Amino acid sequence: MKHIYAAALTAVFLMSSPALRAQEVEFVAQDAGEIALSEFKWTHRVLVVFADSPLDPSFREQLDLLATRPEALLERDVVVITDTDPAAKSMVRTELRPRGFGLVIVDKDGRVMLRKPDPWNVREITRAIDKTPLRQQEIQNALHGGG
């Protein structure tokens, strides 16, 4: 119950922040290319969207869903990486080994926290992130002025 209360207080605090309300956030996804997941350890959560082609309907749907609320992802330090070329064998693809379409979230500690074979909306993604111990600690730190 304490976690729910803390999350609710954080949500109220963030919604009342004029800087966040005034800020227009644009959704940006990076291509996996030469990116290594280790580049983001302890600084960002990584949301990777895999598909065998950029024309995959699930891939397009996932990007559309993410674009609806980029500010919610930004609040949680999420970077979005896409990989639609299995032949390129990117470092991200080699490490996470997807099959077809897939959504993978890697927490700041480098641990894979979620794998889904279907598109998820931002609300589902942020709820999953908000349940993690690292995110709970961030919420507590924000409530107590520590970060």
Coordinates of C-alpha atoms in Angstrom, one line a residue:
M1 CA 0.0 0.0 0.0
K2 CA 2.9 2.3 0.8
H3 CA 4.2 1.9 -2.8
I4 CA 0.8 2.8 -4.3
Y5 CA 0.6 5.9 -2.1
A6 CA 4.1 6.9 -3.1
A7 CA 3.3 6.4 -6.8
A8 CA 0.1 8.5 -6.4
L9 CA 2.0 11.3 -4.7
T10 CA 4.7 11.3 -7.4
A11 CA 2.0 11.4 -10.1
V12 CA 0.3 14.4 -8.5
F13 CA 3.7 16.1 -8.0
L14 CA 4.7 15.5 -11.6
M15 CA 1.4 16.6 -13.0
S16 CA 1.5 19.8 -11.1
S17 CA 5.0 20.7 -12.3
P18 CA 4.7 23.6 -14.7
A19 CA 8.0 22.7 -16.4
L20 CA 6.7 19.3 -17.4
R21 CA 3.3 20.5 -18.4
A22 CA 4.8 23.2 -20.7
Q23 CA 7.3 20.9 -22.2
E24 CA 6.5 19.4 -25.6
V25 CA 8.2 16.1 -25.9
E26 CA 8.8 14.5 -29.2
F27 CA 9.0 10.7 -29.7
V28 CA 12.3 9.6 -31.0
A29 CA 13.4 6.0 -31.6
Q30 CA 17.1 5.2 -32.4
D31 CA 18.1 2.4 -34.8
A32 CA 20.0 -0.4 -33.1
G33 CA 22.9 0.0 -35.5
E34 CA 26.1 0.1 -33.5
I35 CA 24.4 0.6 -30.1
A36 CA 25.4 -1.6 -27.2
L37 CA 23.0 -2.0 -24.3
S38 CA 25.9 -1.5 -21.9
E39 CA 26.0 2.2 -23.0
F40 CA 22.8 2.8 -21.0
K41 CA 23.6 0.9 -17.8
W42 CA 22.6 2.8 -14.7
T43 CA 21.5 5.9 -16.7
H44 CA 18.5 4.7 -18.8
R45 CA 16.0 2.0 -19.2
V46 CA 16.0 0.6 -22.7
L47 CA 12.9 -0.3 -24.6
V48 CA 13.8 -2.3 -27.7
V49 CA 11.2 -3.0 -30.4
F50 CA 12.2 -5.8 -32.7
A51 CA 10.7 -6.9 -36.0
D52 CA 11.9 -8.8 -39.1
S53 CA 10.8 -5.8 -41.3
P54 CA 9.9 -2.2 -40.8
L55 CA 6.6 -3.0 -42.5
D56 CA 5.6 -5.5 -39.8
P57 CA 2.1 -4.3 -38.7
S58 CA 2.9 -5.0 -35.0
F59 CA 6.1 -2.9 -35.3
R60 CA 4.2 0.0 -36.8
E61 CA 1.5 -0.3 -34.1
Q62 CA 4.0 -0.4 -31.3
L63 CA 5.7 2.8 -32.6
D64 CA 2.4 4.5 -32.9
L65 CA 1.5 3.5 -29.3
L66 CA 4.8 4.8 -28.0
A67 CA 4.4 8.1 -29.8
T68 CA 1.1 8.8 -28.0
R69 CA 2.8 9.6 -24.6
P70 CA 6.6 10.1 -25.0
E71 CA 6.6 12.3 -21.8
A72 CA 5.7 9.3 -19.7
L73 CA 8.7 7.4 -21.1
L74 CA 11.0 10.4 -20.6
E75 CA 9.9 10.7 -17.0
R76 CA 11.2 7.1 -16.5
D77 CA 14.5 7.6 -18.4
V78 CA 13.4 5.3 -21.2
V79 CA 15.2 5.3 -24.5
V80 CA 13.6 3.5 -27.4
I81 CA 15.7 1.4 -29.8
T82 CA 14.4 -0.3 -32.9
D83 CA 15.8 -3.2 -34.9
T84 CA 14.1 -4.3 -38.0
D85 CA 17.0 -6.0 -39.8
P86 CA 17.8 -9.5 -38.6
A87 CA 20.5 -9.9 -41.3
A88 CA 22.5 -7.0 -39.8
K89 CA 23.0 -8.9 -36.5
S90 CA 23.2 -5.8 -34.3
M91 CA 24.8 -6.1 -30.9
V92 CA 21.4 -5.5 -29.3
R93 CA 19.8 -8.3 -31.4
T94 CA 22.7 -10.7 -30.7
E95 CA 22.3 -10.1 -26.9
L96 CA 18.5 -10.2 -26.7
R97 CA 17.9 -12.9 -29.4
P98 CA 14.3 -12.0 -30.5
R99 CA 12.1 -14.0 -32.8
G100 CA 10.0 -11.9 -35.1
F101 CA 8.2 -9.0 -33.5
G102 CA 9.1 -8.4 -29.9
L103 CA 9.1 -5.8 -27.2
V104 CA 11.9 -6.0 -24.6
I105 CA 12.5 -3.6 -21.7
V106 CA 15.9 -3.6 -20.1
D107 CA 16.1 -1.9 -16.6
K108 CA 18.9 0.5 -15.6
D109 CA 20.8 -2.4 -14.0
G110 CA 21.0 -4.2 -17.3
R111 CA 18.5 -6.9 -16.4
V112 CA 15.8 -7.8 -18.9
M113 CA 12.6 -7.0 -17.0
L114 CA 10.0 -7.7 -19.7
R115 CA 9.6 -9.5 -23.0
K116 CA 6.3 -9.3 -24.9
P117 CA 5.4 -10.8 -28.3
D118 CA 2.6 -8.3 -28.9
P119 CA 2.5 -4.4 -28.8
W120 CA 1.9 -2.8 -25.5
N121 CA 0.6 0.7 -24.9
V122 CA 2.5 3.3 -22.8
R123 CA 0.3 2.8 -19.8
E124 CA 1.1 -0.9 -19.6
I125 CA 4.8 -0.2 -20.1
T126 CA 5.0 2.5 -17.4
R127 CA 3.0 0.3 -15.0
A128 CA 5.5 -2.5 -15.4
I129 CA 8.4 -0.1 -15.0
D130 CA 6.9 1.6 -11.9
K131 CA 6.7 -1.8 -10.1
T132 CA 10.5 -2.4 -10.3
P133 CA 12.6 -1.8 -7.2
L134 CA 14.8 0.7 -9.1
R135 CA 11.8 2.8 -10.1
Q136 CA 10.4 2.6 -6.6
Q137 CA 13.7 4.0 -5.2
E138 CA 13.6 6.8 -7.8
I139 CA 10.1 7.7 -6.7
Q140 CA 11.1 7.7 -3.0
N141 CA 14.2 9.9 -3.8
A142 CA 12.0 12.3 -5.7
L143 CA 9.5 12.6 -2.9
H144 CA 12.3 13.3 -0.4
G145 CA 14.1 15.8 -2.6
G146 CA 17.0 13.4 -3.3
G147 CA 17.0 13.3 -7.0

